[in-house]
Short mmCIF file of C-alpha atoms in Angstrom, two decimals:
data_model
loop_
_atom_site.label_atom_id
_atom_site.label_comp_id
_atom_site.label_asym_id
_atom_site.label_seq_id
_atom_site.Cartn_x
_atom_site.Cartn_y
_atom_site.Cartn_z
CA UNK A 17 -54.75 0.62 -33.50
CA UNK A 18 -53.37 4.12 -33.10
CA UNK A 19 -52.95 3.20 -29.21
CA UNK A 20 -50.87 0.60 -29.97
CA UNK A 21 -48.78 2.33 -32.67
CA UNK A 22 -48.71 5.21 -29.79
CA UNK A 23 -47.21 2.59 -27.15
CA UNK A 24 -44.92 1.22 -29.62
CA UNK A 25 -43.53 4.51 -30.29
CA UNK A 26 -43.20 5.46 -26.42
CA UNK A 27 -41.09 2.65 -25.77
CA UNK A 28 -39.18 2.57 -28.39
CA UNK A 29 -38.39 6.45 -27.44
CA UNK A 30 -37.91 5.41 -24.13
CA UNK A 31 -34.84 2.43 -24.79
CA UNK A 32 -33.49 5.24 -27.41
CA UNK A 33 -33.32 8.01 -24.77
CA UNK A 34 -32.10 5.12 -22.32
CA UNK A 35 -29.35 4.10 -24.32
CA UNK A 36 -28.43 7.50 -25.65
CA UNK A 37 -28.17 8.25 -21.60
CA UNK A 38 -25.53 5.59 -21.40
CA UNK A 39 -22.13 6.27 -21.17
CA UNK A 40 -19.23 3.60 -21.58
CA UNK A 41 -17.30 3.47 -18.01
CA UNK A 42 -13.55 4.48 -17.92
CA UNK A 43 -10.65 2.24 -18.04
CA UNK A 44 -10.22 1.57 -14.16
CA UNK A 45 -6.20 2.25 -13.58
CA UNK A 46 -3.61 2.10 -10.94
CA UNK A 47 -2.37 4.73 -8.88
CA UNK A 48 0.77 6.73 -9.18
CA UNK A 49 2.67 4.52 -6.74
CA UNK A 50 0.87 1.23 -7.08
CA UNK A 51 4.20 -0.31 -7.87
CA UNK A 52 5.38 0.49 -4.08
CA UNK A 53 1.86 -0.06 -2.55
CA UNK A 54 1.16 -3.69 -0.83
CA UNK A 55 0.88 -5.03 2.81
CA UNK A 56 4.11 -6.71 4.16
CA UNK A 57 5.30 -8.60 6.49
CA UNK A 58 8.29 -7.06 8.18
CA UNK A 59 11.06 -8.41 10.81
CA UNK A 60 12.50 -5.58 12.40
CA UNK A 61 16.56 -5.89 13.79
CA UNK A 62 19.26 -3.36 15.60
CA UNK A 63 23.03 -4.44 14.42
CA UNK A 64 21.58 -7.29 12.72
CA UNK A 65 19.94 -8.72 15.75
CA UNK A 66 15.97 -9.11 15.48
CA UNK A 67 14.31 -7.17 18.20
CA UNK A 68 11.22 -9.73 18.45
CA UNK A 69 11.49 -12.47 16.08
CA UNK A 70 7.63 -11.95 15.42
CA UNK A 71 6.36 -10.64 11.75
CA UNK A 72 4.57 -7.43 11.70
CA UNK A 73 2.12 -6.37 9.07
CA UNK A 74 2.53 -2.68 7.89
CA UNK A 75 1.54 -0.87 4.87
CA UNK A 76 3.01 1.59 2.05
CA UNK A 77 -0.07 3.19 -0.18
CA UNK A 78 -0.97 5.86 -1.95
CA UNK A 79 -1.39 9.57 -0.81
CA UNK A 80 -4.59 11.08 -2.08
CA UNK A 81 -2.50 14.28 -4.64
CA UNK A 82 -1.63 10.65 -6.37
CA UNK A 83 1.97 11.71 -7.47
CA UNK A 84 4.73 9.17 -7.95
CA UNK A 85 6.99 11.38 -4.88
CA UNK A 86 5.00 10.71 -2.00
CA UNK A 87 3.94 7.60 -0.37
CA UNK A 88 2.07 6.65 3.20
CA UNK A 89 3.98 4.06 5.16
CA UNK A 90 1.61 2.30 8.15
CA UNK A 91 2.74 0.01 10.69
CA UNK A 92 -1.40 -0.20 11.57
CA UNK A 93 -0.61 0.64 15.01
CA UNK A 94 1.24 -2.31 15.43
CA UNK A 95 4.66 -1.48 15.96
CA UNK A 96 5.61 2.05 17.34
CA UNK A 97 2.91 3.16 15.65
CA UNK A 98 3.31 5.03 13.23
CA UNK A 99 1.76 6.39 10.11
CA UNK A 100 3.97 8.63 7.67
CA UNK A 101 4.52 10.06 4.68
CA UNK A 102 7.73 9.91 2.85
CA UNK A 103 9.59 10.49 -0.56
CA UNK A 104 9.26 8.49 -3.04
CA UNK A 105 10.86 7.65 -6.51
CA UNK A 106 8.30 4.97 -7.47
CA UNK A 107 9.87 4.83 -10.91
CA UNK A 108 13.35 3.87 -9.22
CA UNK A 109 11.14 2.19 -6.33
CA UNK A 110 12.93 3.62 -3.68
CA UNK A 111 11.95 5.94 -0.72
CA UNK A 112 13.17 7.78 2.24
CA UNK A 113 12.30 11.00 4.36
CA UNK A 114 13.69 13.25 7.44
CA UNK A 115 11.71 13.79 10.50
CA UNK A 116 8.26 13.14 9.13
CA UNK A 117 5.42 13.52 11.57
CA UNK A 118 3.58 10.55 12.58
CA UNK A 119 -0.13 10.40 11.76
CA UNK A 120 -0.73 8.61 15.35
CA UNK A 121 1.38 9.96 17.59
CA UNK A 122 3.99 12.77 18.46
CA UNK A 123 7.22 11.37 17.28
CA UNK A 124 9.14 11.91 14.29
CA UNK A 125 10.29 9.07 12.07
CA UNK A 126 13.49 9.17 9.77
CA UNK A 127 13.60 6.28 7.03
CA UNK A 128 16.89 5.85 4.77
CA UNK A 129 17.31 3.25 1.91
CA UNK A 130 14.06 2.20 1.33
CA UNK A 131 13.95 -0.05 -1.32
CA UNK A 132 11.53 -2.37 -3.18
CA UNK A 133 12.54 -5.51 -5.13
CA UNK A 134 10.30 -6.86 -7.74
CA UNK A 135 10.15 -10.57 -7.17
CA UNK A 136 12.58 -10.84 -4.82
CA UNK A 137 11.07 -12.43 -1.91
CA UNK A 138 8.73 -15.86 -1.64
CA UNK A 139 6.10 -16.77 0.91
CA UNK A 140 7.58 -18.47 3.30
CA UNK A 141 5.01 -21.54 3.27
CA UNK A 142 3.19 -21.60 -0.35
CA UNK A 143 6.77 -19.95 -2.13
CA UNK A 144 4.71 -17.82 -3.98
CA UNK A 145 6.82 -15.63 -5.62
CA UNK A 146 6.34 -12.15 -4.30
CA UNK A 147 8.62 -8.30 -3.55
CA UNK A 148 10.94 -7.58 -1.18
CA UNK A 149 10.92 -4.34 1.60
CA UNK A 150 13.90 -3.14 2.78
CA UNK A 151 14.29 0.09 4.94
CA UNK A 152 15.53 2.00 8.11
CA UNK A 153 14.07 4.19 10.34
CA UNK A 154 15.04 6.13 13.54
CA UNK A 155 12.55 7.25 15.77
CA UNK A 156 12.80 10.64 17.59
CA UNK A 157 11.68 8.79 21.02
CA UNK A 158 14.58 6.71 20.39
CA UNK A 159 17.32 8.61 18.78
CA UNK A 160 20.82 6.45 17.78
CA UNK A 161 18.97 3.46 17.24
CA UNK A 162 19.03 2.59 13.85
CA UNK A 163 15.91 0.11 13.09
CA UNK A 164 16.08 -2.55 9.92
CA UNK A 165 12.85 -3.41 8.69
CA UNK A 166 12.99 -5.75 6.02
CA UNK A 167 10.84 -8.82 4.98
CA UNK A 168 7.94 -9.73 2.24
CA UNK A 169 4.43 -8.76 0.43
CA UNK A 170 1.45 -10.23 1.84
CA UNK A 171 1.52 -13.12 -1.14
CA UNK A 172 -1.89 -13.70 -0.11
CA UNK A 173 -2.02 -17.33 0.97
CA UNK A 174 -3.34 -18.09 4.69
CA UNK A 175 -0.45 -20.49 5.39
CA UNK A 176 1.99 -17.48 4.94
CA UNK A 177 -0.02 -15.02 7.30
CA UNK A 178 1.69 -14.68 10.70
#
């Protein structure tokens, strides 16, 4: 009798100490930039003029301080490549920067007039309704040529993948 009151009282102990070890897990939230962060699908022109009429897939994220002024831009090695970090107003959901060092290589990118547009854009295929990216960049290894990206977010759906 006393042995069972004994293992009664153990485990009850035991889920008391278990639950009292519990703790309830933090709201998850976004990041200081999240409303600039996606993938996108860019065309990329000189005077108007596409320079391949292929879509690339590049990147604008989060830097790890997690401020709403700075922001990683990321072709993925796909274009120039490049990888850089720029200004960012992600309030006003703009962003630009002079001469910032690429991540992947030993150029120097410029980008003026960055923009995002909330809804502005739709997959091509599905016509999902997705943003808009809009900016220009000079590269140091090509200095005077002005370079429009513009184009879509990833909305996500394989028949608007390129």
């Amino acid at each position: 009798m006393i042995r069972n009151i004994l293992k009664s009282f153990i485990l009850v102990a035991g889920i008391v100490v278990l639950l009292a070890s519990c703790k309830k897990d933090e709201p998850i939230g976004g990041t200081a930039t999240q409303n600039l962060a996606n993938e996108w699908w860019v065309q990329i022109a000189i005077d108007g003029t596409p320079v391949v009429p292929d879509f690339f897939k590049i990147g604008t994220y989060n830097v790890s301080d997690n401020v709403t002024s700075k922001l990683w831009i990321d072709d993925f090695g796909n274009i120039w490549p490049f990888k850089i970090k720029v200004d960012a107003d992600a309030k006003g959901q703009t962003f630009s920067v002079q001469n910032a060092a690429s991540e992947y290589t030993n150029i120097t990118v410029s980008v003026a007039n960055g923009k995002i547009l909330t809804n502005a854009s739709k997959g091509p295929v599905s016509k999902a309704v997705t943003d808009s990216i809009y900016f220009e960049a000079v590269f140091s290894d090509d200095p005077g040529t002005n370079y429009k990206f513009t184009g879509y977010a990833r909305a996500r759906f394989s028949e608007d993948e390129h």
